GROMACS .gro file of C-alpha atoms in nm:
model
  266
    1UNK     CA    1  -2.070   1.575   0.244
    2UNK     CA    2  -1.957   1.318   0.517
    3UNK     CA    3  -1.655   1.128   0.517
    4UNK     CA    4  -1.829   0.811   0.441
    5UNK     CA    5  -2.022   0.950   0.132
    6UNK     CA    6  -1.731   1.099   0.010
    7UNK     CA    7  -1.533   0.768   0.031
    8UNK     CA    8  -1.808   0.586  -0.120
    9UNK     CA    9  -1.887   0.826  -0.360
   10UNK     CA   10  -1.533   0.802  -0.465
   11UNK     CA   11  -1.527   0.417  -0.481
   12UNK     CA   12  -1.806   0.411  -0.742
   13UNK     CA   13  -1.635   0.616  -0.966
   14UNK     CA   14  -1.303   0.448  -0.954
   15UNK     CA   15  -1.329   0.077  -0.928
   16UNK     CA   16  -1.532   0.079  -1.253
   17UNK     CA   17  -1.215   0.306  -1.408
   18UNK     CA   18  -0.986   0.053  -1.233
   19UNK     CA   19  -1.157  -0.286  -1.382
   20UNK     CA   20  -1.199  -0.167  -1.721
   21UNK     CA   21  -0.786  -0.151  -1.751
   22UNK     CA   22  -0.792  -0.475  -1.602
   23UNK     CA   23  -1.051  -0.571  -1.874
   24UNK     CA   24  -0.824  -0.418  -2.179
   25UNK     CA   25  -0.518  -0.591  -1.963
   26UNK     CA   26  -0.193  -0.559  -2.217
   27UNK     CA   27  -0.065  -0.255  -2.234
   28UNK     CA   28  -0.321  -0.021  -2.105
   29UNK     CA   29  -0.277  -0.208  -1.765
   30UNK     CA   30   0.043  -0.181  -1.780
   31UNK     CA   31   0.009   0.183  -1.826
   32UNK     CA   32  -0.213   0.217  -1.518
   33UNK     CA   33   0.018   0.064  -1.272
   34UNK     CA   34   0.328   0.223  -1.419
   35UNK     CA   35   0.094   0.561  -1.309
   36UNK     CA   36   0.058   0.394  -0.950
   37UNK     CA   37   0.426   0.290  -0.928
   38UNK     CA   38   0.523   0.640  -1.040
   39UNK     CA   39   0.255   0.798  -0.795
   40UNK     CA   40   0.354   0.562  -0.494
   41UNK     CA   41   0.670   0.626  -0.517
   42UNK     CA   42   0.594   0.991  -0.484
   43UNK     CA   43   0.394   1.006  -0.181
   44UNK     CA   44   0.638   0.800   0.001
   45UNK     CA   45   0.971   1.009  -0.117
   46UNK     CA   46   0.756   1.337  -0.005
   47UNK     CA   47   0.741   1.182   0.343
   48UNK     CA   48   1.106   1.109   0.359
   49UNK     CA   49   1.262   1.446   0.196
   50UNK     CA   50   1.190   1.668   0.528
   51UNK     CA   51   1.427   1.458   0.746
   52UNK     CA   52   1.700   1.524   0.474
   53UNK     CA   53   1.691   1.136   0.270
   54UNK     CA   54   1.449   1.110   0.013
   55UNK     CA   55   1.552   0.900  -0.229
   56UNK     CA   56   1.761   0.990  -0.596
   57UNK     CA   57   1.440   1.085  -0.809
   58UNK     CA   58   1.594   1.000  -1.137
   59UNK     CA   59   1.700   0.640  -1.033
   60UNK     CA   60   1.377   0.581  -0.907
   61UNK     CA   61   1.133   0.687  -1.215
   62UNK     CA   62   1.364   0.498  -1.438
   63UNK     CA   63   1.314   0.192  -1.198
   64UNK     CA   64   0.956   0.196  -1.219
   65UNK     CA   65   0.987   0.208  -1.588
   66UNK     CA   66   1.215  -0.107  -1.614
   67UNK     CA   67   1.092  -0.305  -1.339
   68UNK     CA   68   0.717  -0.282  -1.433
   69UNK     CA   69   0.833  -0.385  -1.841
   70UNK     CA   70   1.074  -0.611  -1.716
   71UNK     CA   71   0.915  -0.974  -1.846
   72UNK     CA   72   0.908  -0.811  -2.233
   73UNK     CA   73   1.268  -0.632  -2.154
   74UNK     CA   74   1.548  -0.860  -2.346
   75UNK     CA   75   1.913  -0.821  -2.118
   76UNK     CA   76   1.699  -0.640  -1.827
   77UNK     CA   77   1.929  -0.744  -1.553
   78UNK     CA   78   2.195  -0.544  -1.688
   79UNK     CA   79   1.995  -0.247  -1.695
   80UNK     CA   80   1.892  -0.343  -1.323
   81UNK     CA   81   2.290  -0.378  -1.273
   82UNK     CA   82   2.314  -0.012  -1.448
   83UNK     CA   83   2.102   0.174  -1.260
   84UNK     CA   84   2.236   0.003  -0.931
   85UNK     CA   85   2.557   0.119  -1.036
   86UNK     CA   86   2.429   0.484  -1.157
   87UNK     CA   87   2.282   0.481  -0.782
   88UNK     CA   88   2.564   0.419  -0.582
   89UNK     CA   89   2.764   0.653  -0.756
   90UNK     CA   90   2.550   0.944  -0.710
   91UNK     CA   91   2.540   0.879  -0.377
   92UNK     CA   92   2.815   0.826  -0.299
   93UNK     CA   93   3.004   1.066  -0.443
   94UNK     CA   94   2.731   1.346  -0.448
   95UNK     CA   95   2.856   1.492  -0.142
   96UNK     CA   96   2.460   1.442   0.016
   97UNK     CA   97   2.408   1.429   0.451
   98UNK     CA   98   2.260   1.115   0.498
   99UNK     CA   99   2.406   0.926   0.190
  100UNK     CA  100   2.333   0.607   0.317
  101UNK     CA  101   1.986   0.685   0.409
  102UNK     CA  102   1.935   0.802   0.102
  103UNK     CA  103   2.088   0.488  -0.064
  104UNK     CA  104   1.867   0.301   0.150
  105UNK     CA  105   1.521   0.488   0.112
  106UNK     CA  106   1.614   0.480  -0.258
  107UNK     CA  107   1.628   0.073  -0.280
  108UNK     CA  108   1.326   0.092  -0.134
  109UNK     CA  109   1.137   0.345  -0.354
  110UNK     CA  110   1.287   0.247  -0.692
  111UNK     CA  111   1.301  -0.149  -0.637
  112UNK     CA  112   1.068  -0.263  -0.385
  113UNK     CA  113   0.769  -0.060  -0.518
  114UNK     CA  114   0.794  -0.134  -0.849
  115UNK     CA  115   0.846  -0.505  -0.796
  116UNK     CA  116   0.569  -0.507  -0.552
  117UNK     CA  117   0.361  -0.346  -0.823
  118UNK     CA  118   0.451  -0.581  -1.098
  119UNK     CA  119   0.251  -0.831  -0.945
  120UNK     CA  120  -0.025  -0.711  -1.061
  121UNK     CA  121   0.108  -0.743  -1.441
  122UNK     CA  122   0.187  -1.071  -1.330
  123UNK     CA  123  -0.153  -1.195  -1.210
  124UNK     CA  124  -0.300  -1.001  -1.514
  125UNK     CA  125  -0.112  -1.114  -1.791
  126UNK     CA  126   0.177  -1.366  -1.682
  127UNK     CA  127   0.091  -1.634  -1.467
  128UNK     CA  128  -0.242  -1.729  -1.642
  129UNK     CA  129  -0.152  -1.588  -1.979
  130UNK     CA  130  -0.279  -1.260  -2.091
  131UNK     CA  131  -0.643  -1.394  -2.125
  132UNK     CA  132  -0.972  -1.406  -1.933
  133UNK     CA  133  -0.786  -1.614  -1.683
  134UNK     CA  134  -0.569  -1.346  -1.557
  135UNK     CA  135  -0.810  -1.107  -1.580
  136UNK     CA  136  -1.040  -1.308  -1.379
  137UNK     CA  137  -0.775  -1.428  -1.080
  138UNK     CA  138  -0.660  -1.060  -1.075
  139UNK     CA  139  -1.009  -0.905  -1.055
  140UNK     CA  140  -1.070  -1.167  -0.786
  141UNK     CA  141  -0.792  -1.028  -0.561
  142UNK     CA  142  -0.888  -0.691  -0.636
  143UNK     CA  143  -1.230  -0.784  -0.486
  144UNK     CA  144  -1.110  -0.956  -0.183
  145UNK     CA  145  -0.894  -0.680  -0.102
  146UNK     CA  146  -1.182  -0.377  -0.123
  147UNK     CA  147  -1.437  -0.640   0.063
  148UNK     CA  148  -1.192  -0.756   0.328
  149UNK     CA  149  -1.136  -0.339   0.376
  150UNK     CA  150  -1.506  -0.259   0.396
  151UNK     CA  151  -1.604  -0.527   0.632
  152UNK     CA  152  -1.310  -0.439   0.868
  153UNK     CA  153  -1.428  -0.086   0.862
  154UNK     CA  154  -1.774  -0.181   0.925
  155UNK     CA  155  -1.733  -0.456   1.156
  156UNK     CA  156  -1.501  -0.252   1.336
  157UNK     CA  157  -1.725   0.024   1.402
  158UNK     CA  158  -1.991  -0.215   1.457
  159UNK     CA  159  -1.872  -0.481   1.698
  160UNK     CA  160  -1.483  -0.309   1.771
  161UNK     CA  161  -1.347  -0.301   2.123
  162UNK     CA  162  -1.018  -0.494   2.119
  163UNK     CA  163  -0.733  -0.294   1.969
  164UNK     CA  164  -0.521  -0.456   1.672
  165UNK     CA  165  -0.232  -0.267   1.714
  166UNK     CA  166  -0.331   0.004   1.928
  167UNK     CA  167   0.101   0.167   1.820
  168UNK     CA  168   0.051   0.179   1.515
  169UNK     CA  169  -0.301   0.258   1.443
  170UNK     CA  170  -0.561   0.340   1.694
  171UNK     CA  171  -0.883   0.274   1.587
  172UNK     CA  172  -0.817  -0.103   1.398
  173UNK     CA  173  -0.937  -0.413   1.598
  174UNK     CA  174  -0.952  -0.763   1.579
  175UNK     CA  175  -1.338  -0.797   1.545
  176UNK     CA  176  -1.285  -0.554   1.254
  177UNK     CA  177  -0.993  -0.798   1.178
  178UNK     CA  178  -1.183  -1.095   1.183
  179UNK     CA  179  -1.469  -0.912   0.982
  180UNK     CA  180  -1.247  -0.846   0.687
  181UNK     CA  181  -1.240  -1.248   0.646
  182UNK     CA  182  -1.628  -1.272   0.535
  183UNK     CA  183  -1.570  -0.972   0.288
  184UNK     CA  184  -1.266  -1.136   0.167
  185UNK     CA  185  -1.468  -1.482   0.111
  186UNK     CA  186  -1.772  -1.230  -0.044
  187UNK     CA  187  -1.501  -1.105  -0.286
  188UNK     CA  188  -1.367  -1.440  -0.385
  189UNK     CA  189  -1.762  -1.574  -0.443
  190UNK     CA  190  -1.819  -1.256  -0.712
  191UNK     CA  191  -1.602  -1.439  -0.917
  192UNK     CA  192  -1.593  -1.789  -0.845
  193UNK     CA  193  -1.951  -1.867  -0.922
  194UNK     CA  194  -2.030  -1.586  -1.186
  195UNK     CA  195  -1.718  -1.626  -1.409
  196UNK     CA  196  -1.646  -1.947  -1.595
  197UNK     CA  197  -1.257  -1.796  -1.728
  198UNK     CA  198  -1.166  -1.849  -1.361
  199UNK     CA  199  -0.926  -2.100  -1.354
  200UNK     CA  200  -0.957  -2.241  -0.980
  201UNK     CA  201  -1.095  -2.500  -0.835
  202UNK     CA  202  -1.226  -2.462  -0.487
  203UNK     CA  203  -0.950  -2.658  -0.329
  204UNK     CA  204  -0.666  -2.375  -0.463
  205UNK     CA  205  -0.937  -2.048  -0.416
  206UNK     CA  206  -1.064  -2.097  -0.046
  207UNK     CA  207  -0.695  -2.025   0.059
  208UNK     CA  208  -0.698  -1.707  -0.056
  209UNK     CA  209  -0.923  -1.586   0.172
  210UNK     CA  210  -0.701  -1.627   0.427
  211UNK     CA  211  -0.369  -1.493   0.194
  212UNK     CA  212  -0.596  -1.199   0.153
  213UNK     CA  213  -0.745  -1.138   0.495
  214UNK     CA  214  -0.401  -1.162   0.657
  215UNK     CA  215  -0.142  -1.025   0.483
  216UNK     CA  216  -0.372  -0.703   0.349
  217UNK     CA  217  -0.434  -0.574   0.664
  218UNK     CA  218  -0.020  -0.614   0.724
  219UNK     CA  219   0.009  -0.401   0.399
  220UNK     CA  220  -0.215  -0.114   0.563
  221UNK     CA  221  -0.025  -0.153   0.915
  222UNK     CA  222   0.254  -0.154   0.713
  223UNK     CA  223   0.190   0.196   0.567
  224UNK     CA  224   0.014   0.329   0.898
  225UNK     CA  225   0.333   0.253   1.058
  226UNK     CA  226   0.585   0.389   0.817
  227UNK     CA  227   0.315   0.737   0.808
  228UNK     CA  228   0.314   0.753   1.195
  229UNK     CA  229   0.652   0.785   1.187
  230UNK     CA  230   0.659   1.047   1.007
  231UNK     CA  231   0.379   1.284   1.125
  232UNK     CA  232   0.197   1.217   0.822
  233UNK     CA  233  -0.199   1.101   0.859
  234UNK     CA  234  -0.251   1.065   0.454
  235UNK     CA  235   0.008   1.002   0.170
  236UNK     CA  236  -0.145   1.309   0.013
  237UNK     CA  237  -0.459   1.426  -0.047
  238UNK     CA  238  -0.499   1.325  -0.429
  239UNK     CA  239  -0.829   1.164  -0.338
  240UNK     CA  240  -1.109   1.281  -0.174
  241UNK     CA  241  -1.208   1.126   0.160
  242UNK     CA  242  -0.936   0.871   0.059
  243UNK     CA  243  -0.590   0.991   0.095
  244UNK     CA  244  -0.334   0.943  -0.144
  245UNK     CA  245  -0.284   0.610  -0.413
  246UNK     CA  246  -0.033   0.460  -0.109
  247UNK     CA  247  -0.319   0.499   0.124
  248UNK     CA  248  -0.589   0.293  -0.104
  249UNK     CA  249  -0.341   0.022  -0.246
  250UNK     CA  250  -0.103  -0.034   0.068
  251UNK     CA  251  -0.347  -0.367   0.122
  252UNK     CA  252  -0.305  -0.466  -0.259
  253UNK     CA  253   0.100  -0.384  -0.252
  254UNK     CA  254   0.142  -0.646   0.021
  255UNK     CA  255  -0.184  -0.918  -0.101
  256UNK     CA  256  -0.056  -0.918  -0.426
  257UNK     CA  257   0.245  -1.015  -0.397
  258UNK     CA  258   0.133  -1.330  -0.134
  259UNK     CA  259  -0.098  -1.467  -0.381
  260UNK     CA  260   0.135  -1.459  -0.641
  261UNK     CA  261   0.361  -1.634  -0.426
  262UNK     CA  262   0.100  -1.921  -0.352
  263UNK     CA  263  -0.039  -1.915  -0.689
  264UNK     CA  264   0.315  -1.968  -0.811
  265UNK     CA  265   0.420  -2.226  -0.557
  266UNK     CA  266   0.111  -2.413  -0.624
   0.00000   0.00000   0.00000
């Protein structure tokens, strides 16, 4: 089996798995991206343990844990303040090489993943209520995200011959760039004009194209770059023809978070 079929083949099984948490939303979703936290953050310490600062495993599971329960967790700051303060003193006085790198790539690992996570919980069940709303407005990212990744792929195979970002990764291109806008608006459309629960109107929607189109293909230079510079072509090999759960969702961990930030601001 090709590449291709085994991507696609992949894709059809998944997304349906994927949407039907969404559906059930509460805490079955919540379940699922604690798994994709917890899995994220796994991939990425594997790539930073062989140069000697992966980051403080315990500290970062328990993260995941509290940041992706934080809106139902009464007092959570000082359990954020806590394990902060569990962190530095292992580190510090652990007698570790590279205790600051490993301070760092931990802050990383067991904050900034979760959080960027939670914003999924957050379009699901938080910002429009845990309803059809959310479900719809988080579906409709989800769908942006996987169009605006197949068009780039297939426009830039198609029509590619100017390099995106030819350091970091190769083979990307601005006409696949620019392709990734239509799927984006194709994604959007699904659910604008077949579901009534979404809450938009076209003024507030039609900018998400371009939140989505621009700052998901940042998310997966993001990861390309971080990957490059560490020898590493996939995250792991959890998935066939698709790499690891950093590789598929390093668009999503960056989109998410940017329309969250709009949809909040607005």
């Amino acid at each position: 089996m090709s590449e291709l079929k085994k991507r696609i083949f992949f894709a059809l099984i998944a997304a349906p798995v994927f949407v039907a948490f969404l559906w059930f939303g509460g805490l079955a979703f919540k379940i699922l991206i604690l798994l994709l936290t917890i899995a994220t953050q796994t991939e990425i310490a594997r790539m930073l343990k062989p140069d000697g600062f992966g980051p403080n495993a315990l500290v970062m599971y328990l993260s995941a844990v509290w940041i992706i329960w934080l809106p139902e967790i009464q007092y959570a700051h000082l359990y954020g303040f806590g394990l902060l303060l569990l962190l530095y003193l292992i580190e510090v006085t652990g007698g570790q090489k590279n205790d600051f790198r490993r301070l760092f790539s931990t802050v990383y690992c067991a904050v900034c993943v979760p959080a960027i996570y939670l914003t999924l919980v957050l379009l699901r069940s938080v910002l429009f209520g845990d309803n059809m709303a959310g479900f719809a407005v988080t579906l409709a990212v989800m769908l942006m995200v996987w169009g605006n990744d197949v068009f780039a792929f297939f426009g830039g195979t198609t029509f590619g011959k100017n390099l995106l970002a030819p350091a970091i990764s190769p083979k990307k291109t601005w006409e696949g760039f620019y392709s990734g806008f239509i799927g984006s608006a194709a994604g959007l459309a699904i659910v604008y004009f077949s579901m009534e629960a979404f809450p938009l109107n076209l003024t507030l929607a039609a900018p998400l194209i371009l939140v989505v189109g621009i700052f998901g293909p940042v998310g997966d230079l993001t990861a390309s770059k971080l990957k490059r510079s560490f020898g590493v072509k996939d995250s792991s090999s959890i998935f066939p023809g698709h790499g690891g759960v950093y590789d598929r969702f390093d668009a999503v961990m960056v989109a998410a978070p940017a329309v969250y930030v709009y949809l909040y601001i607005d």
